[in-house]
């Protein structure tokens, strides 16, 4: 894939990274990876859950989610300039807060990165089963996981090419659904037009419900942060490249997500949803026609299904790779495939775990989504702390807005979103954190948390 328009710094494509990962990516590749990871169609797949949780204020919930993620993205962009490593928030916290906090950050983000592919595989299995009800969801899960794993095996360049095609296809799908929805609205369906009902209603507004819905919406934006896991595979030495890619992906998604939920939120009025996981299909069937629901299910299955999970498998494999390289996890995770330049052992293990989780929580999608959010939001707190400590407190050339205000406000907003999270998810997340603290303490007694390892 050509990346001539994407690199402002020196091209390093002929120089392998010290870790053995291949330098093949430019700005366009990173943006395609991020958009494919997030998936522009995500608000459609989670529409029913956000609608129920927010009391109908789906667009407002996504606006708040975008604000939360914007501040987090700014912190990622800042840290990406000074710690260009594959481990994402794990590397940032490790080099800003210390070895043990860094390990905990990596441990927490693993809860996100290991479970989000499972969530996507589960949502896609719902779409495919809509088309072929004779085959159960667990079978489709195995098929989707297998296909995406095979593609990722051959390297991140192949993955980003498939991701770009997937993003283009999703743009057409979103445009088609929104076009049909607007047509239906102005033919008497839903609210009868584009109103402010999904954004604000004095009778429907409930801060507790909105924050609960926002905690679900945050899930839709997860993926821009995964761009930072590819820091050691970019062609350019421009330190701001990762940050630019992160901000572009987030801004594109924020706009698309808001418009999508604004339109569909208006169309949803008066429609009774029976299965939140299949809300978009029930909505289209009721307001436009059964053919539209079937068409969308086919398009999602063919063009989005496994393609959306591709970058997710890449991201978690890179975190496991970085932690294995630093002796925070078994060293075998740091092994690189001699031909394809991929952390193949980490990929096999993470894929197997994601499949197992998806099969276990197949009928509890909302709970699975909450587990993902606990890991991500907890890691985001440590990300903001990394910026605040390294650049806001220890840096004599600190800038008040990006180095102090952004991380402080970011922490406050993340903690507010936490308040609306599913109680079971918080309890399980705290158990995961406790295990990490015990394991991290053991690593420290063995001298495996030193930064010079």
Short mmCIF file of C-alpha atoms in Angstrom, two decimals:
data_model
loop_
_atom_site.label_atom_id
_atom_site.label_comp_id
_atom_site.label_asym_id
_atom_site.label_seq_id
_atom_site.Cartn_x
_atom_site.Cartn_y
_atom_site.Cartn_z
CA UNK A 1 0.00 0.00 0.00
CA UNK A 2 1.32 3.41 -0.90
CA UNK A 3 2.08 5.67 2.02
CA UNK A 4 3.75 8.53 0.18
CA UNK A 5 1.24 11.07 1.49
CA UNK A 6 1.61 9.99 5.08
CA UNK A 7 5.12 10.57 6.29
CA UNK A 8 6.65 13.88 7.20
CA UNK A 9 9.79 12.49 8.82
CA UNK A 10 12.60 10.27 7.60
CA UNK A 11 11.48 7.02 5.95
CA UNK A 12 12.76 4.01 7.90
CA UNK A 13 11.06 1.25 5.90
CA UNK A 14 14.40 -0.32 5.06
CA UNK A 15 15.38 -0.48 8.74
CA UNK A 16 13.83 -3.15 10.94
CA UNK A 17 12.93 -2.00 14.44
CA UNK A 18 15.21 -3.26 17.24
CA UNK A 19 12.41 -5.61 18.28
CA UNK A 20 12.27 -7.25 14.83
CA UNK A 21 8.87 -5.79 13.92
CA UNK A 22 8.71 -4.57 10.30
CA UNK A 23 8.45 -0.83 9.59
CA UNK A 24 5.77 -0.68 6.90
CA UNK A 25 3.08 1.75 8.07
CA UNK A 26 2.30 5.38 7.24
CA UNK A 27 -0.40 7.83 8.31
CA UNK A 28 -3.01 6.45 5.93
CA UNK A 29 -2.35 2.91 7.17
CA UNK A 30 -2.65 4.01 10.80
CA UNK A 31 -5.92 5.87 10.18
CA UNK A 32 -7.36 2.89 8.28
CA UNK A 33 -6.29 0.59 11.12
CA UNK A 34 -7.90 2.83 13.74
CA UNK A 35 -11.16 3.27 11.80
CA UNK A 36 -11.38 -0.47 11.16
CA UNK A 37 -10.69 -1.21 14.82
CA UNK A 38 -13.44 1.13 16.00
CA UNK A 39 -15.79 0.36 13.05
CA UNK A 40 -17.98 3.17 11.77
CA UNK A 41 -21.02 0.88 12.04
CA UNK A 42 -20.51 0.29 15.79
CA UNK A 43 -23.35 2.60 16.96
CA UNK A 44 -25.75 0.44 14.95
CA UNK A 45 -24.70 -2.74 16.71
CA UNK A 46 -24.97 -1.23 20.20
CA UNK A 47 -27.99 1.00 19.47
CA UNK A 48 -30.46 -1.04 21.51
CA UNK A 49 -28.31 -1.09 24.64
CA UNK A 50 -27.60 2.67 24.55
CA UNK A 51 -31.26 3.45 23.77
CA UNK A 52 -32.48 1.52 26.81
CA UNK A 53 -29.79 2.82 29.16
CA UNK A 54 -30.16 6.51 28.17
CA UNK A 55 -33.95 6.64 28.07
CA UNK A 56 -33.81 7.59 24.41
CA UNK A 57 -31.03 10.22 24.60
CA UNK A 58 -28.62 8.21 22.46
CA UNK A 59 -27.03 11.16 20.66
CA UNK A 60 -26.37 12.97 23.96
CA UNK A 61 -24.68 9.87 25.38
CA UNK A 62 -22.42 9.70 22.32
CA UNK A 63 -21.54 13.38 22.61
CA UNK A 64 -20.40 12.86 26.20
CA UNK A 65 -18.53 9.72 25.17
CA UNK A 66 -16.74 11.68 22.45
CA UNK A 67 -15.72 14.38 24.96
CA UNK A 68 -14.30 11.77 27.32
CA UNK A 69 -12.35 10.12 24.53
CA UNK A 70 -11.12 13.44 23.09
CA UNK A 71 -9.27 14.27 26.29
CA UNK A 72 -7.90 10.73 26.44
CA UNK A 73 -6.79 10.94 22.81
CA UNK A 74 -4.91 14.18 23.54
CA UNK A 75 -3.02 12.42 26.32
CA UNK A 76 -2.23 9.50 24.01
CA UNK A 77 -0.94 11.91 21.36
CA UNK A 78 1.32 13.68 23.87
CA UNK A 79 2.78 10.45 25.27
CA UNK A 80 3.17 8.93 21.80
CA UNK A 81 5.74 11.62 20.99
CA UNK A 82 8.04 10.81 23.91
CA UNK A 83 7.55 7.04 24.33
CA UNK A 84 7.33 5.50 20.82
CA UNK A 85 6.88 1.90 21.97
CA UNK A 86 4.53 -0.92 20.97
CA UNK A 87 2.95 -1.38 24.39
CA UNK A 88 0.57 1.61 24.32
CA UNK A 89 -0.45 2.81 27.82
CA UNK A 90 1.69 0.04 29.33
CA UNK A 91 4.83 1.67 27.94
CA UNK A 92 3.68 5.19 28.80
CA UNK A 93 2.95 4.40 32.45
CA UNK A 94 6.08 2.24 32.80
CA UNK A 95 8.35 5.10 31.75
CA UNK A 96 6.42 7.84 33.56
CA UNK A 97 5.12 6.34 36.80
CA UNK A 98 7.51 3.43 37.30
CA UNK A 99 7.79 -0.25 36.52
CA UNK A 100 5.03 -1.57 38.79
CA UNK A 101 2.39 1.05 37.80
CA UNK A 102 3.36 0.37 34.19
CA UNK A 103 2.72 -3.32 34.66
CA UNK A 104 -0.69 -2.58 36.22
CA UNK A 105 -1.55 -0.30 33.28
CA UNK A 106 -0.68 -3.10 30.88
CA UNK A 107 -2.61 -5.61 32.97
CA UNK A 108 -5.71 -3.38 32.90
CA UNK A 109 -5.55 -2.59 29.19
CA UNK A 110 -5.25 -6.33 28.52
CA UNK A 111 -8.74 -6.73 29.99
CA UNK A 112 -9.92 -4.34 27.26
CA UNK A 113 -7.81 -5.71 24.40
CA UNK A 114 -8.50 -9.37 25.20
CA UNK A 115 -12.25 -8.92 25.55
CA UNK A 116 -13.14 -6.42 22.84
CA UNK A 117 -12.47 -8.92 20.00
CA UNK A 118 -14.75 -11.33 21.86
CA UNK A 119 -17.44 -8.66 21.98
CA UNK A 120 -17.16 -7.90 18.27
CA UNK A 121 -17.19 -11.58 17.32
CA UNK A 122 -20.33 -12.00 19.42
CA UNK A 123 -22.11 -9.01 17.85
CA UNK A 124 -21.22 -10.20 14.36
CA UNK A 125 -22.49 -13.69 15.12
CA UNK A 126 -25.86 -12.06 15.88
CA UNK A 127 -25.88 -10.50 12.40
CA UNK A 128 -24.98 -13.72 10.65
CA UNK A 129 -27.49 -15.79 12.60
CA UNK A 130 -30.18 -13.35 11.45
CA UNK A 131 -29.43 -14.58 7.94
CA UNK A 132 -28.93 -18.26 8.71
CA UNK A 133 -30.88 -19.12 11.87
CA UNK A 134 -30.23 -22.81 11.32
CA UNK A 135 -26.60 -22.37 12.39
CA UNK A 136 -26.06 -21.38 16.02
CA UNK A 137 -24.04 -18.36 17.12
CA UNK A 138 -21.24 -20.40 18.67
CA UNK A 139 -20.48 -21.98 15.28
CA UNK A 140 -20.34 -18.57 13.62
CA UNK A 141 -18.01 -17.38 16.36
CA UNK A 142 -15.49 -20.09 15.57
CA UNK A 143 -15.69 -19.32 11.84
CA UNK A 144 -15.23 -15.56 12.28
CA UNK A 145 -12.32 -15.99 14.69
CA UNK A 146 -10.60 -18.48 12.42
CA UNK A 147 -10.79 -16.34 9.28
CA UNK A 148 -9.48 -13.20 10.98
CA UNK A 149 -6.64 -15.13 12.62
CA UNK A 150 -5.45 -16.53 9.29
CA UNK A 151 -5.34 -13.07 7.71
CA UNK A 152 -3.44 -11.54 10.65
CA UNK A 153 -0.91 -14.37 10.56
CA UNK A 154 0.62 -12.97 7.37
CA UNK A 155 1.56 -9.59 8.82
CA UNK A 156 0.26 -6.13 9.65
CA UNK A 157 0.61 -4.88 6.06
CA UNK A 158 -2.01 -7.38 4.87
CA UNK A 159 -4.20 -6.46 7.83
CA UNK A 160 -4.13 -2.72 7.05
CA UNK A 161 -5.02 -3.38 3.40
CA UNK A 162 -8.05 -5.39 4.43
CA UNK A 163 -8.85 -2.70 7.02
CA UNK A 164 -8.86 0.03 4.36
CA UNK A 165 -11.30 -1.94 2.20
CA UNK A 166 -13.47 -2.55 5.25
CA UNK A 167 -13.56 1.17 6.11
CA UNK A 168 -14.61 2.08 2.55
CA UNK A 169 -17.39 -0.53 2.67
CA UNK A 170 -18.59 0.75 6.06
CA UNK A 171 -18.82 4.31 4.73
CA UNK A 172 -21.22 3.12 2.03
CA UNK A 173 -23.23 1.07 4.56
CA UNK A 174 -23.62 3.98 6.99
CA UNK A 175 -24.55 6.38 4.19
CA UNK A 176 -27.14 3.92 2.87
CA UNK A 177 -28.76 3.29 6.26
CA UNK A 178 -28.88 7.01 7.10
CA UNK A 179 -30.31 7.86 3.68
CA UNK A 180 -33.11 5.31 4.07
CA UNK A 181 -33.74 6.45 7.64
CA UNK A 182 -34.09 10.13 6.69
CA UNK A 183 -36.44 9.12 3.87
CA UNK A 184 -38.56 7.14 6.35
CA UNK A 185 -38.58 10.01 8.87
CA UNK A 186 -39.95 12.47 6.35
CA UNK A 187 -42.59 9.96 5.31
CA UNK A 188 -44.13 9.94 8.78
CA UNK A 189 -42.01 7.36 10.63
CA UNK A 190 -40.53 7.90 14.10
CA UNK A 191 -40.63 11.56 15.12
CA UNK A 192 -41.54 12.59 11.59
CA UNK A 193 -38.28 14.46 11.02
CA UNK A 194 -34.87 15.31 12.44
CA UNK A 195 -35.64 16.68 15.91
CA UNK A 196 -33.62 17.25 19.09
CA UNK A 197 -35.35 14.34 20.86
CA UNK A 198 -32.25 12.03 20.85
CA UNK A 199 -30.10 14.89 22.20
CA UNK A 200 -32.22 16.41 24.94
CA UNK A 201 -35.69 16.04 26.41
CA UNK A 202 -36.71 17.56 29.74
CA UNK A 203 -38.90 14.55 30.50
CA UNK A 204 -36.35 11.93 29.48
CA UNK A 205 -33.17 13.49 30.90
CA UNK A 206 -31.77 11.59 33.88
CA UNK A 207 -28.07 12.17 34.71
CA UNK A 208 -27.65 8.66 36.15
CA UNK A 209 -29.10 7.06 33.02
CA UNK A 210 -27.06 9.28 30.72
CA UNK A 211 -23.79 8.38 32.47
CA UNK A 212 -24.73 4.69 32.35
CA UNK A 213 -25.34 5.02 28.61
CA UNK A 214 -22.10 6.99 28.19
CA UNK A 215 -20.15 4.13 29.76
CA UNK A 216 -21.52 1.93 26.95
CA UNK A 217 -20.80 4.58 24.29
CA UNK A 218 -17.17 4.78 25.37
CA UNK A 219 -16.88 1.21 24.13
CA UNK A 220 -17.71 2.37 20.61
CA UNK A 221 -14.69 4.69 20.54
CA UNK A 222 -12.17 2.15 21.80
CA UNK A 223 -9.64 1.56 19.08
CA UNK A 224 -8.02 4.95 18.52
CA UNK A 225 -5.75 4.07 21.44
CA UNK A 226 -4.72 0.81 19.74
CA UNK A 227 -2.93 2.86 17.07
CA UNK A 228 -0.24 3.48 19.68
CA UNK A 229 0.52 -0.26 19.77
CA UNK A 230 1.98 0.09 16.25
CA UNK A 231 4.57 2.71 17.19
CA UNK A 232 7.47 0.41 16.33
CA UNK A 233 6.06 -0.45 12.90
CA UNK A 234 5.79 3.03 11.32
CA UNK A 235 7.95 4.03 8.36
CA UNK A 236 8.58 7.60 9.51
CA UNK A 237 10.65 8.90 12.42
CA UNK A 238 8.17 11.79 12.87
CA UNK A 239 7.32 11.62 16.62
CA UNK A 240 3.92 13.24 16.03
CA UNK A 241 2.73 10.70 13.45
CA UNK A 242 0.97 8.42 15.96
CA UNK A 243 -0.70 11.41 17.64
CA UNK A 244 -1.99 12.80 14.33
CA UNK A 245 -3.44 9.44 13.38
CA UNK A 246 -5.15 9.08 16.78
CA UNK A 247 -6.78 12.52 16.61
CA UNK A 248 -7.97 12.09 13.03
CA UNK A 249 -9.57 8.75 13.78
CA UNK A 250 -11.33 10.06 16.87
CA UNK A 251 -12.70 13.18 15.17
CA UNK A 252 -14.00 11.20 12.18
CA UNK A 253 -15.70 8.67 14.43
CA UNK A 254 -17.18 11.29 16.75
CA UNK A 255 -18.87 13.02 13.80
CA UNK A 256 -20.15 9.80 12.22
CA UNK A 257 -21.37 8.36 15.54
CA UNK A 258 -23.27 11.51 16.50
CA UNK A 259 -25.01 11.85 13.14
CA UNK A 260 -25.84 8.13 13.08
CA UNK A 261 -27.40 8.08 16.55
CA UNK A 262 -29.19 11.39 15.97
CA UNK A 263 -30.93 10.05 12.88
CA UNK A 264 -31.62 6.55 14.20
CA UNK A 265 -32.68 7.95 17.58
CA UNK A 266 -35.44 9.88 15.84
CA UNK A 267 -36.47 6.83 13.85
CA UNK A 268 -36.64 4.65 16.99
CA UNK A 269 -39.50 6.61 18.57
CA UNK A 270 -42.59 4.45 18.71
CA UNK A 271 -40.76 1.20 17.93
CA UNK A 272 -40.75 -1.60 20.50
CA UNK A 273 -37.38 -3.38 20.62
CA UNK A 274 -37.43 -7.00 21.81
CA UNK A 275 -33.71 -7.87 21.56
CA UNK A 276 -31.26 -4.99 22.20
CA UNK A 277 -28.49 -6.92 20.40
CA UNK A 278 -30.62 -6.96 17.22
CA UNK A 279 -32.20 -3.51 17.63
CA UNK A 280 -30.95 -2.11 14.32
CA UNK A 281 -32.47 -5.03 12.41
CA UNK A 282 -35.79 -4.75 14.23
CA UNK A 283 -35.82 -0.98 13.62
CA UNK A 284 -35.16 -1.23 9.90
CA UNK A 285 -37.67 -4.04 9.46
CA UNK A 286 -40.39 -2.03 11.24
CA UNK A 287 -39.74 1.43 9.77
CA UNK A 288 -38.35 0.73 6.31
CA UNK A 289 -39.11 -2.88 5.47
CA UNK A 290 -37.92 -6.44 6.21
CA UNK A 291 -35.71 -6.37 3.11
CA UNK A 292 -33.57 -3.57 4.59
CA UNK A 293 -32.84 -5.57 7.74
CA UNK A 294 -31.82 -8.61 5.69
CA UNK A 295 -29.68 -6.49 3.38
CA UNK A 296 -27.87 -4.85 6.31
CA UNK A 297 -27.25 -8.21 7.97
CA UNK A 298 -25.67 -9.56 4.77
CA UNK A 299 -23.52 -6.45 4.31
CA UNK A 300 -22.31 -6.53 7.91
CA UNK A 301 -21.51 -10.22 7.68
CA UNK A 302 -19.66 -9.97 4.36
CA UNK A 303 -17.84 -6.63 4.56
CA UNK A 304 -17.46 -5.93 8.27
CA UNK A 305 -17.65 -9.15 10.33
CA UNK A 306 -14.15 -10.55 10.52
CA UNK A 307 -12.53 -7.39 9.11
CA UNK A 308 -13.47 -5.42 12.22
CA UNK A 309 -11.78 -7.96 14.47
CA UNK A 310 -8.53 -7.99 12.46
CA UNK A 311 -6.97 -4.87 14.01
CA UNK A 312 -8.19 -5.92 17.44
CA UNK A 313 -6.19 -9.12 17.30
CA UNK A 314 -3.19 -7.10 16.13
CA UNK A 315 -3.47 -4.67 19.06
CA UNK A 316 -3.66 -7.21 21.87
CA UNK A 317 -0.84 -9.25 20.36
CA UNK A 318 1.41 -6.14 20.42
CA UNK A 319 0.66 -5.47 24.10
CA UNK A 320 1.44 -9.09 25.01
CA UNK A 321 4.59 -8.82 22.89
CA UNK A 322 5.77 -5.67 24.67
CA UNK A 323 5.10 -7.11 28.13
CA UNK A 324 6.81 -10.37 27.22
CA UNK A 325 9.84 -8.48 25.90
CA UNK A 326 10.07 -6.62 29.22
CA UNK A 327 9.79 -9.90 31.20
CA UNK A 328 6.45 -8.82 32.68
CA UNK A 329 4.81 -11.84 31.04
CA UNK A 330 6.37 -15.09 29.77
CA UNK A 331 9.16 -14.32 27.30
CA UNK A 332 7.64 -16.57 24.63
CA UNK A 333 5.12 -13.77 23.94
CA UNK A 334 8.02 -11.73 22.55
CA UNK A 335 8.84 -14.24 19.83
CA UNK A 336 8.65 -12.84 16.28
CA UNK A 337 7.75 -14.96 13.26
CA UNK A 338 10.92 -15.10 11.13
CA UNK A 339 9.06 -14.65 7.83
CA UNK A 340 6.02 -12.48 8.57
CA UNK A 341 7.50 -10.30 11.33
CA UNK A 342 4.51 -10.82 13.63
CA UNK A 343 4.38 -11.75 17.33
CA UNK A 344 2.80 -15.09 16.42
CA UNK A 345 2.80 -16.73 19.86
CA UNK A 346 1.06 -13.72 21.42
CA UNK A 347 -1.45 -13.78 18.57
CA UNK A 348 -2.30 -17.46 19.06
CA UNK A 349 -2.80 -17.09 22.82
CA UNK A 350 -4.84 -13.88 22.63
CA UNK A 351 -7.09 -15.29 19.88
CA UNK A 352 -7.77 -18.44 21.87
CA UNK A 353 -8.65 -16.43 24.99
CA UNK A 354 -10.96 -14.09 23.05
CA UNK A 355 -12.80 -17.04 21.52
CA UNK A 356 -13.21 -18.70 24.91
CA UNK A 357 -14.64 -15.53 26.47
CA UNK A 358 -17.00 -15.02 23.53
CA UNK A 359 -18.37 -18.53 23.88
CA UNK A 360 -18.85 -18.19 27.64
CA UNK A 361 -20.57 -14.77 27.49
CA UNK A 362 -22.45 -15.36 24.24
CA UNK A 363 -25.82 -14.46 25.80
CA UNK A 364 -24.55 -11.64 28.04
CA UNK A 365 -23.35 -9.05 25.53
CA UNK A 366 -24.11 -6.03 27.73
CA UNK A 367 -22.08 -7.51 30.60
CA UNK A 368 -19.19 -8.32 28.27
CA UNK A 369 -19.24 -4.71 27.05
CA UNK A 370 -19.00 -3.49 30.66
CA UNK A 371 -15.97 -5.73 31.32
CA UNK A 372 -14.22 -4.19 28.31
CA UNK A 373 -15.00 -0.68 29.54
CA UNK A 374 -13.61 -1.36 33.03
CA UNK A 375 -10.24 -2.34 31.59
CA UNK A 376 -10.10 0.57 29.17
CA UNK A 377 -11.26 3.28 31.57
CA UNK A 378 -8.94 2.08 34.36
CA UNK A 379 -5.98 2.18 31.97
CA UNK A 380 -7.04 5.64 30.76
CA UNK A 381 -6.78 6.95 34.34
CA UNK A 382 -3.17 5.74 34.47
CA UNK A 383 -2.55 7.28 31.04
CA UNK A 384 -3.70 10.70 32.27
CA UNK A 385 -1.62 10.27 35.42
CA UNK A 386 1.41 9.51 33.23
CA UNK A 387 0.99 12.82 31.40
CA UNK A 388 0.34 14.74 34.61
CA UNK A 389 3.35 13.31 36.45
CA UNK A 390 5.92 13.23 33.65
CA UNK A 391 4.99 16.43 31.81
CA UNK A 392 2.88 18.38 34.29
CA UNK A 393 4.90 17.92 37.49
CA UNK A 394 8.44 16.89 36.51
CA UNK A 395 8.77 19.00 33.37
CA UNK A 396 10.04 22.58 33.93
CA UNK A 397 8.77 23.47 30.43
CA UNK A 398 5.26 22.25 31.16
CA UNK A 399 2.30 23.64 29.22
CA UNK A 400 -0.73 24.14 31.44
CA UNK A 401 -3.46 23.04 29.03
CA UNK A 402 -2.10 19.79 27.51
CA UNK A 403 0.09 18.75 30.45
CA UNK A 404 -2.12 19.70 33.42
CA UNK A 405 -5.71 20.64 32.55
CA UNK A 406 -6.33 17.94 29.94
CA UNK A 407 -5.22 15.00 32.13
CA UNK A 408 -6.96 16.36 35.26
CA UNK A 409 -10.28 16.94 33.47
CA UNK A 410 -9.84 13.60 31.70
CA UNK A 411 -9.51 11.77 35.02
CA UNK A 412 -12.62 13.50 36.40
CA UNK A 413 -14.71 12.58 33.37
CA UNK A 414 -13.49 8.97 33.34
CA UNK A 415 -14.35 8.59 37.02
CA UNK A 416 -17.80 10.06 36.34
CA UNK A 417 -18.37 7.51 33.59
CA UNK A 418 -17.27 4.80 36.03
CA UNK A 419 -20.20 5.74 38.26
CA UNK A 420 -22.64 4.45 35.67
CA UNK A 421 -20.93 1.13 35.04
CA UNK A 422 -22.57 -2.25 35.60
CA UNK A 423 -21.93 -3.33 39.21
CA UNK A 424 -20.95 -6.88 38.23
CA UNK A 425 -18.41 -5.49 35.77
CA UNK A 426 -16.85 -3.35 38.49
CA UNK A 427 -16.65 -6.33 40.86
CA UNK A 428 -15.04 -8.58 38.24
CA UNK A 429 -12.73 -5.75 37.21
CA UNK A 430 -11.57 -5.27 40.78
CA UNK A 431 -10.84 -9.00 41.01
CA UNK A 432 -8.77 -8.70 37.81
CA UNK A 433 -6.94 -5.71 39.29
CA UNK A 434 -6.26 -7.59 42.53
CA UNK A 435 -4.77 -10.52 40.63
CA UNK A 436 -2.59 -8.06 38.73
CA UNK A 437 -1.38 -6.41 41.92
CA UNK A 438 -0.46 -9.77 43.44
CA UNK A 439 1.33 -10.88 40.27
CA UNK A 440 3.04 -7.50 39.94
CA UNK A 441 4.29 -7.73 43.53
CA UNK A 442 5.69 -11.20 42.77
CA UNK A 443 7.47 -9.81 39.70
CA UNK A 444 9.00 -7.14 41.86
CA UNK A 445 10.36 -9.67 44.35
CA UNK A 446 12.00 -11.47 41.41
CA UNK A 447 13.56 -8.25 40.14
CA UNK A 448 11.59 -8.39 36.88
CA UNK A 449 10.09 -4.92 37.09
CA UNK A 450 13.31 -2.99 36.49
CA UNK A 451 13.18 -0.57 33.57
CA UNK A 452 16.57 -1.69 32.33
CA UNK A 453 15.40 -5.24 31.55
#
